[in-house]
Short mmCIF file of C-alpha atoms in Angstrom, two decimals:
data_model
loop_
_atom_site.label_atom_id
_atom_site.label_comp_id
_atom_site.label_asym_id
_atom_site.label_seq_id
_atom_site.Cartn_x
_atom_site.Cartn_y
_atom_site.Cartn_z
CA ARG A 1 15.89 119.45 -58.88
CA ALA A 2 11.63 118.64 -58.15
CA LEU A 3 12.57 121.22 -55.67
CA GLN A 4 14.57 123.61 -57.52
CA ILE A 5 12.11 123.16 -60.66
CA LYS A 6 9.45 123.95 -58.39
CA ARG A 7 11.22 126.83 -56.27
CA PHE A 8 11.93 128.42 -60.15
CA ALA A 9 8.50 127.78 -61.59
CA GLY A 10 7.89 131.01 -63.50
CA THR A 11 11.25 132.14 -63.70
CA MET A 12 14.08 131.50 -66.53
CA LEU A 13 16.20 129.66 -63.60
CA ALA A 14 16.51 125.70 -63.85
CA CYS A 15 18.36 125.19 -60.53
CA ASN A 16 20.17 126.99 -57.55
CA ALA A 17 23.36 126.99 -59.19
CA ASP A 18 21.54 130.05 -62.15
CA MET A 19 20.18 132.15 -58.99
CA GLY A 20 21.32 135.58 -59.22
CA ALA A 21 22.18 138.04 -56.52
CA GLU A 22 18.61 139.11 -55.78
CA GLU A 23 17.37 135.06 -55.84
CA ILE A 24 19.95 134.25 -53.25
CA LYS A 25 18.62 137.52 -50.66
CA LYS A 26 14.95 135.62 -51.61
CA TRP A 27 16.12 131.85 -51.47
CA CYS A 28 20.07 131.66 -49.33
CA VAL A 29 17.88 132.95 -46.13
CA LEU A 30 20.61 132.28 -42.86
CA GLU A 31 19.57 131.83 -39.68
CA GLU A 32 21.95 133.74 -36.71
CA ALA A 33 23.73 131.31 -35.79
CA GLY A 34 24.90 130.79 -40.29
CA THR A 35 25.24 133.97 -40.53
CA THR A 36 27.72 134.36 -37.45
CA LEU A 37 29.53 131.28 -39.26
CA LEU A 38 29.71 132.91 -42.54
CA VAL A 39 30.67 136.89 -41.03
CA ARG A 40 34.00 134.37 -39.41
CA ALA A 41 34.68 132.37 -42.40
CA ILE A 42 34.45 135.89 -44.78
CA THR A 43 37.04 137.06 -42.22
CA THR A 44 39.08 134.24 -41.97
CA LEU A 45 39.16 132.71 -45.19
CA ARG A 46 39.35 136.07 -47.12
CA LEU A 47 35.82 135.28 -49.79
CA SER A 48 34.96 137.34 -51.96
CA ALA A 49 31.83 138.34 -53.04
CA ARG A 50 31.51 135.53 -56.16
CA ALA A 51 33.19 132.80 -53.43
CA VAL A 52 30.46 133.81 -50.59
CA SER A 53 27.50 133.61 -53.81
CA ARG A 54 29.08 130.17 -54.87
CA VAL A 55 29.19 129.38 -50.85
CA LEU A 56 25.68 130.44 -50.25
CA LYS A 57 24.52 128.47 -53.52
CA THR A 58 25.44 125.48 -52.54
CA SER A 59 24.54 125.71 -49.03
CA ARG A 60 21.17 126.00 -50.46
CA THR A 61 21.33 122.76 -52.64
CA ILE A 62 22.60 121.02 -49.71
CA ALA A 63 19.24 122.36 -47.42
CA ASP A 64 17.54 121.06 -50.56
CA LEU A 65 19.57 117.43 -50.32
CA GLU A 66 17.69 117.54 -46.78
CA GLY A 67 14.46 118.78 -47.42
CA VAL A 68 15.15 121.87 -44.97
CA GLU A 69 13.62 125.40 -45.63
CA ASN A 70 16.07 127.44 -44.20
CA ILE A 71 20.33 126.90 -44.68
CA GLN A 72 21.36 126.12 -41.32
CA SER A 73 24.49 126.71 -39.71
CA GLN A 74 25.67 122.52 -40.87
CA HIS A 75 24.75 123.04 -44.61
CA LEU A 76 27.31 125.84 -44.51
CA ALA A 77 29.84 124.49 -42.82
CA GLU A 78 29.92 121.82 -44.94
CA SER A 79 29.56 123.67 -47.96
CA LEU A 80 32.67 125.97 -47.00
CA GLN A 81 34.03 122.40 -46.60
CA TYR A 82 34.00 121.84 -50.83
CA ARG A 83 35.98 125.07 -51.32
CA PRO A 84 39.35 124.18 -53.01
CA GLN A 85 42.21 124.38 -50.66
CA LYS A 86 45.08 126.69 -51.66
CA GLU A 87 48.85 125.53 -51.13
#
């Protein structure tokens, strides 16, 4: 939480979950492998724009917990695993 408070100082945001599209573009930077994984997930899982936003926000939180500045592919993969499975 402390990292998120510092990141969003001076804004109306309190945590990663509060991010909108502009903040996601700024704070959810993916490495090349992560971008490839996300594109594959969007195609395979038929993710909506809203779902992609949720995955990126969760990935940002996972990266924060590891103290990493940029989201790595393993953070994205972990976030995708948390998505509810359709039956």
